[in-house]
Amino acid sequence: MKNYFDLSGKVALVTGASSGLGVQFAKALAEQGADIAICARRVERLEAVKKEIEALGVKCFAHKCDVLNTDEIREMVKAVEEHFGKIDILINNAGVGDATPSEELTDDTWRNVIGTNLDAVFYVAREVGKVMLKNGYGKIVNVGSLHSEVVMPPGTWPVPAYTAAKGGVKMLTKSLAVEWARKGITVNAIGPAYFGSEMTNDILSTGGFDPVAQAYCPMGRAGKEGELNGAVLYFASDASSYTTGQILYIDGGWTAI
Ligand code: NDP
């Protein structure tokens, strides 16, 4: 039987793979046979994830990187390229959440959210893009959000900086996709609604999320572990060879209404 998502012989770099969705994406790619490079700031967590990935039967390389620091990004990408000889797939996943109302949002918080969720997505794509352009092949998957498309309804929690950054990720995805479309690189994005992770556990566990999901999410619930993997594998594999510049919302129908 043909496996459209087969990633044997490929090398995938996942940013923000010390917790949450990044770990899930790295494992999903490994299960399809890709060797994996992971990066984040918490090195001990990366080492633990590395062991879990190696247990799946592929190689894993872990490297510390603060994506707010462009020197560290360049160093990390160079180290991954030196280690594996190439980078075929980038899951541009590192990010931070924030739900500060605009009138209380400080310059520092704004810069941190935009810096991590938008600036760094560009900086990492730029550096990995140079490696991919040399090889004439690449699959970039940016992690956007439900908030690339819609904000939170009135009376819930405002996410001004996060929304501005994730909206930017959507348009950056289109721009990179068009620039590199004839050079063997596809650039797409996923737009998850709410999934359990360190970022969202407070919102999901306090009970505040459930009535909002009932009102605004046709499926009436948060996403479950594993429900993003199909979309990531589609964009990361040659199954999506004629798809670029797209964002796929995995949101229980939230953005359909
Ligand atoms: P987590 O907080 O569990 O994971 C965030 C990851 O990003 C961690 O590995 C963290 O690693 C890394 N990270 C944060 N800042 C930096 C930095 N400056 N440099 C390097 N790495 C950094 O949250 P999620 O797994 O939920 O988030 C992953 C992505 O998914 C984010 O882009 C988020 O916006 C997006 N998303 C999440 C949704 C959800 O409901 N969970 C919904 C929609 C989108 P470390 O701290 O070790 O550096």
Tab-separated table of C-alpha atoms in Angstrom, residues 33-183:
chain	number	residue	atom	x	y	z
A	33	GLY	CA	10.707	7.845	9.074
A	34	ALA	CA	12.226	11.358	9.122
A	35	ASP	CA	15.370	12.078	11.103
A	36	ILE	CA	14.627	14.927	13.480
A	37	ALA	CA	16.384	18.054	14.716
A	38	ILE	CA	14.772	19.778	17.681
A	39	CYS	CA	15.505	23.125	19.304
A	40	ALA	CA	14.254	25.302	22.170
A	41	ARG	CA	15.757	27.063	25.191
A	42	ARG	CA	15.205	24.332	27.846
A	43	VAL	CA	18.040	21.930	27.117
A	44	GLU	CA	17.118	19.248	29.690
A	45	ARG	CA	13.637	19.003	28.203
A	46	LEU	CA	15.141	18.699	24.715
A	47	GLU	CA	17.371	15.838	25.873
A	48	ALA	CA	14.332	13.962	27.207
A	49	VAL	CA	12.419	14.502	23.955
A	50	LYS	CA	15.480	13.381	21.981
A	51	LYS	CA	15.390	10.012	23.781
A	52	GLU	CA	11.660	9.607	23.057
A	53	ILE	CA	12.265	10.304	19.365
A	54	GLU	CA	15.249	7.952	19.106
A	55	ALA	CA	13.054	5.239	20.635
A	56	LEU	CA	10.937	5.529	17.468
A	57	GLY	CA	13.924	4.278	15.441
A	58	VAL	CA	15.192	7.489	13.818
A	59	LYS	CA	18.114	9.822	14.497
A	60	CYS	CA	17.578	12.939	16.592
A	61	PHE	CA	19.791	15.982	17.079
A	62	ALA	CA	18.995	18.515	19.790
A	63	HIS	CA	20.376	22.061	19.871
A	64	LYS	CA	19.667	24.942	22.213
A	65	CYS	CA	18.248	28.014	20.506
A	66	ASP	CA	16.488	31.145	21.678
A	67	VAL	CA	14.564	32.216	18.584
A	68	LEU	CA	14.595	35.828	19.796
A	69	ASN	CA	18.318	35.830	19.048
A	70	THR	CA	19.236	35.770	15.353
A	71	ASP	CA	22.845	34.736	16.084
A	72	GLU	CA	21.570	31.675	17.949
A	73	ILE	CA	19.214	30.882	15.035
A	74	ARG	CA	22.088	31.036	12.530
A	75	GLU	CA	24.280	28.900	14.795
A	76	MET	CA	21.512	26.321	15.323
A	77	VAL	CA	20.687	26.039	11.598
A	78	LYS	CA	24.394	25.676	10.771
A	79	ALA	CA	24.754	22.951	13.410
A	80	VAL	CA	21.740	21.029	12.056
A	81	GLU	CA	23.001	21.305	8.486
A	82	GLU	CA	26.475	20.154	9.544
A	83	HIS	CA	25.005	17.253	11.513
A	84	PHE	CA	22.569	15.908	8.915
A	85	GLY	CA	23.917	17.498	5.688
A	86	LYS	CA	20.551	19.044	4.790
A	87	ILE	CA	17.178	20.230	6.097
A	88	ASP	CA	14.152	19.079	4.074
A	89	ILE	CA	11.335	20.069	6.415
A	90	LEU	CA	10.897	22.976	8.836
A	91	ILE	CA	8.109	23.057	11.400
A	92	ASN	CA	8.240	26.686	12.515
A	93	ASN	CA	6.476	26.097	15.805
A	94	ALA	CA	8.120	28.007	18.702
A	95	GLY	CA	5.709	30.493	20.199
A	96	VAL	CA	4.356	32.196	23.312
A	97	GLY	CA	0.806	32.987	24.350
A	98	ASP	CA	-0.534	36.209	25.813
A	99	ALA	CA	-3.994	37.424	26.737
A	100	THR	CA	-3.320	40.928	28.058
A	101	PRO	CA	-5.999	43.538	27.257
A	102	SER	CA	-4.618	46.233	24.923
A	103	GLU	CA	-4.819	49.053	27.451
A	104	GLU	CA	-2.591	47.068	29.840
A	105	LEU	CA	-0.189	45.638	27.252
A	106	THR	CA	3.380	46.848	27.879
A	107	ASP	CA	5.966	47.522	25.182
A	108	ASP	CA	8.018	44.582	26.481
A	109	THR	CA	5.138	42.107	26.284
A	110	TRP	CA	4.136	43.324	22.831
A	111	ARG	CA	7.734	42.941	21.578
A	112	ASN	CA	8.129	39.505	23.156
A	113	VAL	CA	4.927	38.168	21.592
A	114	ILE	CA	5.566	39.691	18.160
A	115	GLY	CA	9.267	38.798	18.372
A	116	THR	CA	8.668	35.140	19.175
A	117	ASN	CA	5.514	34.481	17.155
A	118	LEU	CA	6.236	36.527	14.020
A	119	ASP	CA	9.793	37.916	13.777
A	120	ALA	CA	11.321	34.544	14.683
A	121	VAL	CA	9.117	32.664	12.231
A	122	PHE	CA	10.645	34.829	9.514
A	123	TYR	CA	14.225	34.616	10.830
A	124	VAL	CA	14.123	30.815	11.107
A	125	ALA	CA	12.450	30.457	7.677
A	126	ARG	CA	15.071	32.786	6.168
A	127	GLU	CA	18.023	30.811	7.527
A	128	VAL	CA	16.537	27.373	6.818
A	129	GLY	CA	15.336	28.679	3.441
A	130	LYS	CA	18.959	29.332	2.438
A	131	VAL	CA	19.769	25.655	3.086
A	132	MET	CA	16.669	24.514	1.202
A	133	LEU	CA	17.387	26.806	-1.758
A	134	LYS	CA	20.862	25.244	-2.083
A	135	ASN	CA	19.238	21.806	-2.277
A	136	GLY	CA	16.288	22.879	-4.426
A	137	TYR	CA	13.869	21.193	-2.029
A	138	GLY	CA	11.973	22.205	1.075
A	139	LYS	CA	8.689	21.920	2.948
A	140	ILE	CA	8.046	24.728	5.429
A	141	VAL	CA	5.106	24.472	7.816
A	142	ASN	CA	4.470	27.592	9.870
A	143	VAL	CA	2.347	27.288	12.980
A	144	GLY	CA	-0.324	29.965	12.813
A	145	SER	CA	-3.516	29.827	14.845
A	146	LEU	CA	-7.238	30.194	14.822
A	147	HIS	CA	-6.160	33.766	15.651
A	148	SER	CA	-4.521	34.123	12.236
A	149	GLU	CA	-8.118	34.594	11.095
A	150	VAL	CA	-10.386	35.619	13.985
A	151	VAL	CA	-10.070	37.316	17.364
A	152	MET	CA	-11.773	36.168	20.554
A	153	PRO	CA	-15.412	37.199	20.974
A	154	PRO	CA	-16.343	40.095	23.303
A	155	GLY	CA	-16.517	39.151	26.971
A	156	THR	CA	-13.885	36.417	26.652
A	157	TRP	CA	-10.100	36.946	26.673
A	158	PRO	CA	-8.514	39.466	24.303
A	159	VAL	CA	-5.357	38.397	22.453
A	160	PRO	CA	-4.222	41.566	20.651
A	161	ALA	CA	-0.478	40.946	20.324
A	162	TYR	CA	-0.922	37.221	19.680
A	163	THR	CA	-3.548	37.894	17.011
A	164	ALA	CA	-1.384	40.507	15.302
A	165	ALA	CA	1.548	38.072	15.223
A	166	LYS	CA	-0.435	35.062	14.022
A	167	GLY	CA	-2.217	37.164	11.379
A	168	GLY	CA	1.246	38.147	10.216
A	169	VAL	CA	2.252	34.481	10.027
A	170	LYS	CA	-0.596	33.859	7.584
A	171	MET	CA	0.548	36.604	5.208
A	172	LEU	CA	4.244	35.788	5.655
A	173	THR	CA	3.387	32.216	4.643
A	174	LYS	CA	1.864	33.493	1.395
A	175	SER	CA	4.775	35.804	0.692
A	176	LEU	CA	7.476	33.143	1.203
A	177	ALA	CA	5.390	30.620	-0.754
A	178	VAL	CA	5.244	32.890	-3.781
A	179	GLU	CA	8.936	33.849	-3.599
A	180	TRP	CA	10.116	30.240	-3.425
A	181	ALA	CA	7.392	28.481	-5.458
A	182	ARG	CA	9.648	27.900	-8.478
A	183	LYS	CA	12.612	26.875	-6.357
